[in-house]
PDB file of C-alpha atoms in Angstrom:
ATOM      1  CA  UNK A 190     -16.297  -9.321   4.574  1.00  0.00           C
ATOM      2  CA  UNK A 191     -15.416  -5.667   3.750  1.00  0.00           C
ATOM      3  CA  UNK A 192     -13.114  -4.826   1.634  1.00  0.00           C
ATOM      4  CA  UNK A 193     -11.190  -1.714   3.297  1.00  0.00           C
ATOM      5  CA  UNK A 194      -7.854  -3.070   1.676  1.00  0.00           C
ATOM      6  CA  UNK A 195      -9.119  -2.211  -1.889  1.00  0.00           C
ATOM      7  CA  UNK A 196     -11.212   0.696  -0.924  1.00  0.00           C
ATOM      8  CA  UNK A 197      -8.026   2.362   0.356  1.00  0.00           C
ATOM      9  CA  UNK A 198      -6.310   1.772  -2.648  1.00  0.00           C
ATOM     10  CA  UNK A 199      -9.163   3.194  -4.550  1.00  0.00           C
ATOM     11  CA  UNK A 200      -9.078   6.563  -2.359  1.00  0.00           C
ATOM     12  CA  UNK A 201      -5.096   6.837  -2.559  1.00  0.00           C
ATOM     13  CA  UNK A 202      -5.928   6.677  -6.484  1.00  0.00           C
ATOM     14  CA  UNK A 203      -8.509   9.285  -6.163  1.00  0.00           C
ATOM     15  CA  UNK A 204      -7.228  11.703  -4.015  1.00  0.00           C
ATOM     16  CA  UNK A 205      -3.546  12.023  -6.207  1.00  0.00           C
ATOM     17  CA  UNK A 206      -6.012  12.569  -9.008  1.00  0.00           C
ATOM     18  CA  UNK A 207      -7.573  15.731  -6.880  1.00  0.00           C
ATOM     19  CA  UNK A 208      -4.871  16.569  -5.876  1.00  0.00           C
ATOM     20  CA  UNK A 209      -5.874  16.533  -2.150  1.00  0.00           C
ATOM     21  CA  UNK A 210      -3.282  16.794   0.465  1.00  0.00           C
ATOM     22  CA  UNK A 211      -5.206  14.267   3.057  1.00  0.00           C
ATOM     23  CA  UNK A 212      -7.987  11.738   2.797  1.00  0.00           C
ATOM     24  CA  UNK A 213      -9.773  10.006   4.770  1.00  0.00           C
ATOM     25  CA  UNK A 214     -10.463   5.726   5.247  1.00  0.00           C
ATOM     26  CA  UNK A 215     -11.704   3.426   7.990  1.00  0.00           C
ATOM     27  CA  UNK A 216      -9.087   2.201  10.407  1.00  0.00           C
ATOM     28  CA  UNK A 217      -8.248  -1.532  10.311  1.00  0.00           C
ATOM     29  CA  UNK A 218      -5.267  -3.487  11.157  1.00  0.00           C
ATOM     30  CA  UNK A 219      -4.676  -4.578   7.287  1.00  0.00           C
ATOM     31  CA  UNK A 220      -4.768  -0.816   6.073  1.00  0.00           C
ATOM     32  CA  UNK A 221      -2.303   0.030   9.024  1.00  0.00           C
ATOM     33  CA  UNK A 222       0.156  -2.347   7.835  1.00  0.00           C
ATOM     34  CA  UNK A 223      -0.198  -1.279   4.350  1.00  0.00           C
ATOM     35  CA  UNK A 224      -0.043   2.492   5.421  1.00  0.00           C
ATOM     36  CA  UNK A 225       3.288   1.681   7.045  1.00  0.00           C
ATOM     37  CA  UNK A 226       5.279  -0.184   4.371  1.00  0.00           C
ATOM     38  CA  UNK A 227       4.132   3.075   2.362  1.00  0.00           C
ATOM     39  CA  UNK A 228       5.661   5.365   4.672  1.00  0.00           C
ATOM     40  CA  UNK A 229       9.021   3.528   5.592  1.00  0.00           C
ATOM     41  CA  UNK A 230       9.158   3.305   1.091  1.00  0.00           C
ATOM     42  CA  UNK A 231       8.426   7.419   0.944  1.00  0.00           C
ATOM     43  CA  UNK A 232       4.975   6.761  -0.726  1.00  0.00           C
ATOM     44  CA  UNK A 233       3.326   9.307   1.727  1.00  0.00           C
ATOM     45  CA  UNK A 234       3.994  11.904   4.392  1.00  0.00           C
ATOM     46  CA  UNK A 235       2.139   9.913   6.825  1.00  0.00           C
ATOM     47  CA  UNK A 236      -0.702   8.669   8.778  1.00  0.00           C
ATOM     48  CA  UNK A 237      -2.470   9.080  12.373  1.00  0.00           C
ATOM     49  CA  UNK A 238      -5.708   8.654  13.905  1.00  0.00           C
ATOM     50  CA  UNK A 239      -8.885  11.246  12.800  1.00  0.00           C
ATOM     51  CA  UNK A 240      -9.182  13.391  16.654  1.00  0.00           C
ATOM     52  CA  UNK A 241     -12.880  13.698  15.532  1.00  0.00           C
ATOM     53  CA  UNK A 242     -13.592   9.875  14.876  1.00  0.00           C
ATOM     54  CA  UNK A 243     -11.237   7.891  16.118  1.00  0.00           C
ATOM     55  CA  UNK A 244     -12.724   4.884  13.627  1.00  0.00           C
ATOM     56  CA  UNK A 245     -10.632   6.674  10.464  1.00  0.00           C
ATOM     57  CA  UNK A 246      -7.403   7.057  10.035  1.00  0.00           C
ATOM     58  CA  UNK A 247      -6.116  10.499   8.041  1.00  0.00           C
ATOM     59  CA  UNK A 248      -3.126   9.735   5.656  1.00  0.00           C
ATOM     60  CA  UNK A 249      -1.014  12.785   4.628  1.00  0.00           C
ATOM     61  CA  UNK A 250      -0.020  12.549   0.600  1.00  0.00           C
ATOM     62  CA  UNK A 251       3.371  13.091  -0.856  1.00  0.00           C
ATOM     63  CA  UNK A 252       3.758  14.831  -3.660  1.00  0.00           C
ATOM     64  CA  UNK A 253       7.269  15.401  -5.662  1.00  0.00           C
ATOM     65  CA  UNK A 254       8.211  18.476  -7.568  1.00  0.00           C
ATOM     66  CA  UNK A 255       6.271  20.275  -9.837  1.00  0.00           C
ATOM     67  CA  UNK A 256       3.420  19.232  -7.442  1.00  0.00           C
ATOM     68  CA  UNK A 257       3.239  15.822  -9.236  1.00  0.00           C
ATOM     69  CA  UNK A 258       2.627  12.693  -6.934  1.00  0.00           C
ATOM     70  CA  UNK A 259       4.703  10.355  -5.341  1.00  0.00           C
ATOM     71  CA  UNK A 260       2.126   7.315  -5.944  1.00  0.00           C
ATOM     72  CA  UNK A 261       2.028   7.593 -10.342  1.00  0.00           C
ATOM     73  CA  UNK A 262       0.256   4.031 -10.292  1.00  0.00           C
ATOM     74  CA  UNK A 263      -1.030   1.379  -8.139  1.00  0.00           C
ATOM     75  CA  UNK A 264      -2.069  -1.428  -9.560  1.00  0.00           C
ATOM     76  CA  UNK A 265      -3.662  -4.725  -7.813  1.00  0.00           C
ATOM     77  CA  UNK A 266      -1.924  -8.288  -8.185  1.00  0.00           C
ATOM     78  CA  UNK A 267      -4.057 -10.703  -6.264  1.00  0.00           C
ATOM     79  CA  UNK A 268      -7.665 -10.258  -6.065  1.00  0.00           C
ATOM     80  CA  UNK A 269     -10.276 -11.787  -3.470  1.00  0.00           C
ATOM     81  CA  UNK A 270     -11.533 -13.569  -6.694  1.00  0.00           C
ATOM     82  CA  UNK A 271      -8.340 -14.750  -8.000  1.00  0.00           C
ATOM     83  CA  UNK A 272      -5.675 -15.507  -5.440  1.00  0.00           C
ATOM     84  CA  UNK A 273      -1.936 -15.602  -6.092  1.00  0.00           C
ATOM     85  CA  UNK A 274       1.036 -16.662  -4.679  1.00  0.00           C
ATOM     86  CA  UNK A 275       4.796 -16.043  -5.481  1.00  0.00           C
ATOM     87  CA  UNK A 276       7.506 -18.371  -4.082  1.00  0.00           C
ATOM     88  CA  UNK A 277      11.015 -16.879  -3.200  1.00  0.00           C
ATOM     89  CA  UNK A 278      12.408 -17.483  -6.354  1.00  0.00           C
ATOM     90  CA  UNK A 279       9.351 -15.560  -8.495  1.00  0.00           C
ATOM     91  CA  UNK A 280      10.005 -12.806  -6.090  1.00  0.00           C
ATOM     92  CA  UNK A 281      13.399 -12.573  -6.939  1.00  0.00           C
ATOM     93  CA  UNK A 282      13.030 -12.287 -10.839  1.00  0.00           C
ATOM     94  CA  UNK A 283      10.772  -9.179  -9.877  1.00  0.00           C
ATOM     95  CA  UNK A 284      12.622  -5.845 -10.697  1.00  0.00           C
ATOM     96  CA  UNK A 285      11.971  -4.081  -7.674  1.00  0.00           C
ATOM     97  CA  UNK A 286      14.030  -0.774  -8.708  1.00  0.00           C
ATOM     98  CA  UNK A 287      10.907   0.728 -10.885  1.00  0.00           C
ATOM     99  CA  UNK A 288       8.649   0.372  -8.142  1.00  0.00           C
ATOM    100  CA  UNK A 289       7.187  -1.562  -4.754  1.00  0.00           C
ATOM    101  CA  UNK A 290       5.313  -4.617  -4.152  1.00  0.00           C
ATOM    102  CA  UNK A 291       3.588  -5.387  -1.291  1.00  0.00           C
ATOM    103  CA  UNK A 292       3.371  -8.407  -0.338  1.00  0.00           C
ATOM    104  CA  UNK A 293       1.605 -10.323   2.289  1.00  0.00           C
ATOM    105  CA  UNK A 294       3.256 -13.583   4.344  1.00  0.00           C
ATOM    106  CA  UNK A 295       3.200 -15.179   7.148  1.00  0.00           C
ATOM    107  CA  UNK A 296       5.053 -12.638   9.218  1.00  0.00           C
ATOM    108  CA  UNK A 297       3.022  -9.557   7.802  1.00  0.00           C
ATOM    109  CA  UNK A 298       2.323  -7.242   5.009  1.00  0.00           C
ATOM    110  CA  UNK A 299       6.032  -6.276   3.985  1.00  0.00           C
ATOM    111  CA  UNK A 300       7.753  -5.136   0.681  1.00  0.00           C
ATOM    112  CA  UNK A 301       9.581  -7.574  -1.860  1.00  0.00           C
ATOM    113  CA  UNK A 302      12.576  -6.685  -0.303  1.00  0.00           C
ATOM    114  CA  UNK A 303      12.096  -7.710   2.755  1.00  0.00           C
ATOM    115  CA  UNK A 304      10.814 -10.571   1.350  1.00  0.00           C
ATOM    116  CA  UNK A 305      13.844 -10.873  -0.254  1.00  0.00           C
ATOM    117  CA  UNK A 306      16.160 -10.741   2.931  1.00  0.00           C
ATOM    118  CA  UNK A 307      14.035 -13.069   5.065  1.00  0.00           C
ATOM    119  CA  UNK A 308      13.843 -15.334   2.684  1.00  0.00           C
ATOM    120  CA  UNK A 309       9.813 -16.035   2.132  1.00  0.00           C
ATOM    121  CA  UNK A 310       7.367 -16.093  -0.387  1.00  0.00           C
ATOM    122  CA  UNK A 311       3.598 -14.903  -0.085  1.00  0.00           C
ATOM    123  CA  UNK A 312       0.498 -13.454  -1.563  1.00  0.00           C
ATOM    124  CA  UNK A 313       1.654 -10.113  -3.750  1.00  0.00           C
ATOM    125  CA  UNK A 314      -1.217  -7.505  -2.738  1.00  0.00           C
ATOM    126  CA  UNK A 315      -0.601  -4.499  -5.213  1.00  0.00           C
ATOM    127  CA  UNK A 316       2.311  -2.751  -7.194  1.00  0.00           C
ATOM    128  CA  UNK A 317       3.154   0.682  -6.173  1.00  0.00           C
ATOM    129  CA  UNK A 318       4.782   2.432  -9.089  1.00  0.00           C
TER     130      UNK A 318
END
């Protein structure tokens, strides 16, 4: 199994470090969902399909005033080598005002809120801060 999940976290990382305005990663449905709970939360400008390989995706960084970036942190919960899983209740003592957490259930990747409002627990993938 690839891991294209953890590799895109690893180039959002870098690339906020260089200061890039766009990067580059391999397109798969699991980074799609990912890309758009970032972009409905304001984590990044946006993402489409690469025109000259249509096997990448491009995603657009967002960076705040004084050219610092929107993404400060992002930090992985549940590894493939050490699974976890948070019930509705755990999810609910998370503060979700100092940052996101992505989760991912049964009815896709979402964020703790919407985890929140349809009432489900799952597999927290990373903390966007």
């Amino acid at each position: 199994m690839n891991f294209y999940l953890w590799n895109m976290i690893a180039n959002l990382k870098n690339g906020h470090i260089l200061e890039k305005s766009c990067i580059l990663q391999q397109k798969t449905n699991l980074c799609s969902m990912v890309l758009n709970v970032l972009w409905d939360e304001g984590f990044i400008l946006g993402y489409k399909t690469y025109i000259k390989n249509p096997d990448f995706f491009i995603i657009f960084l967002k960076y705040n005033f004084n050219n610092t970036p929107a993404i400060k942190k992002i930090t992985s919960i549940s590894k493939p080598s050490k699974r976890i899983y948070l019930s509705l209740k755990e999810i609910w003592k998370i503060e979700s005002s100092t940052g996101l957490l992505i989760i991912t259930t049964n009815k896709g990747i979402i964020s703790s809120s919407m985890c929140k409002q349809l009432k489900i627990g799952g597999e927290p993938l990373f903390y966007v801060k």
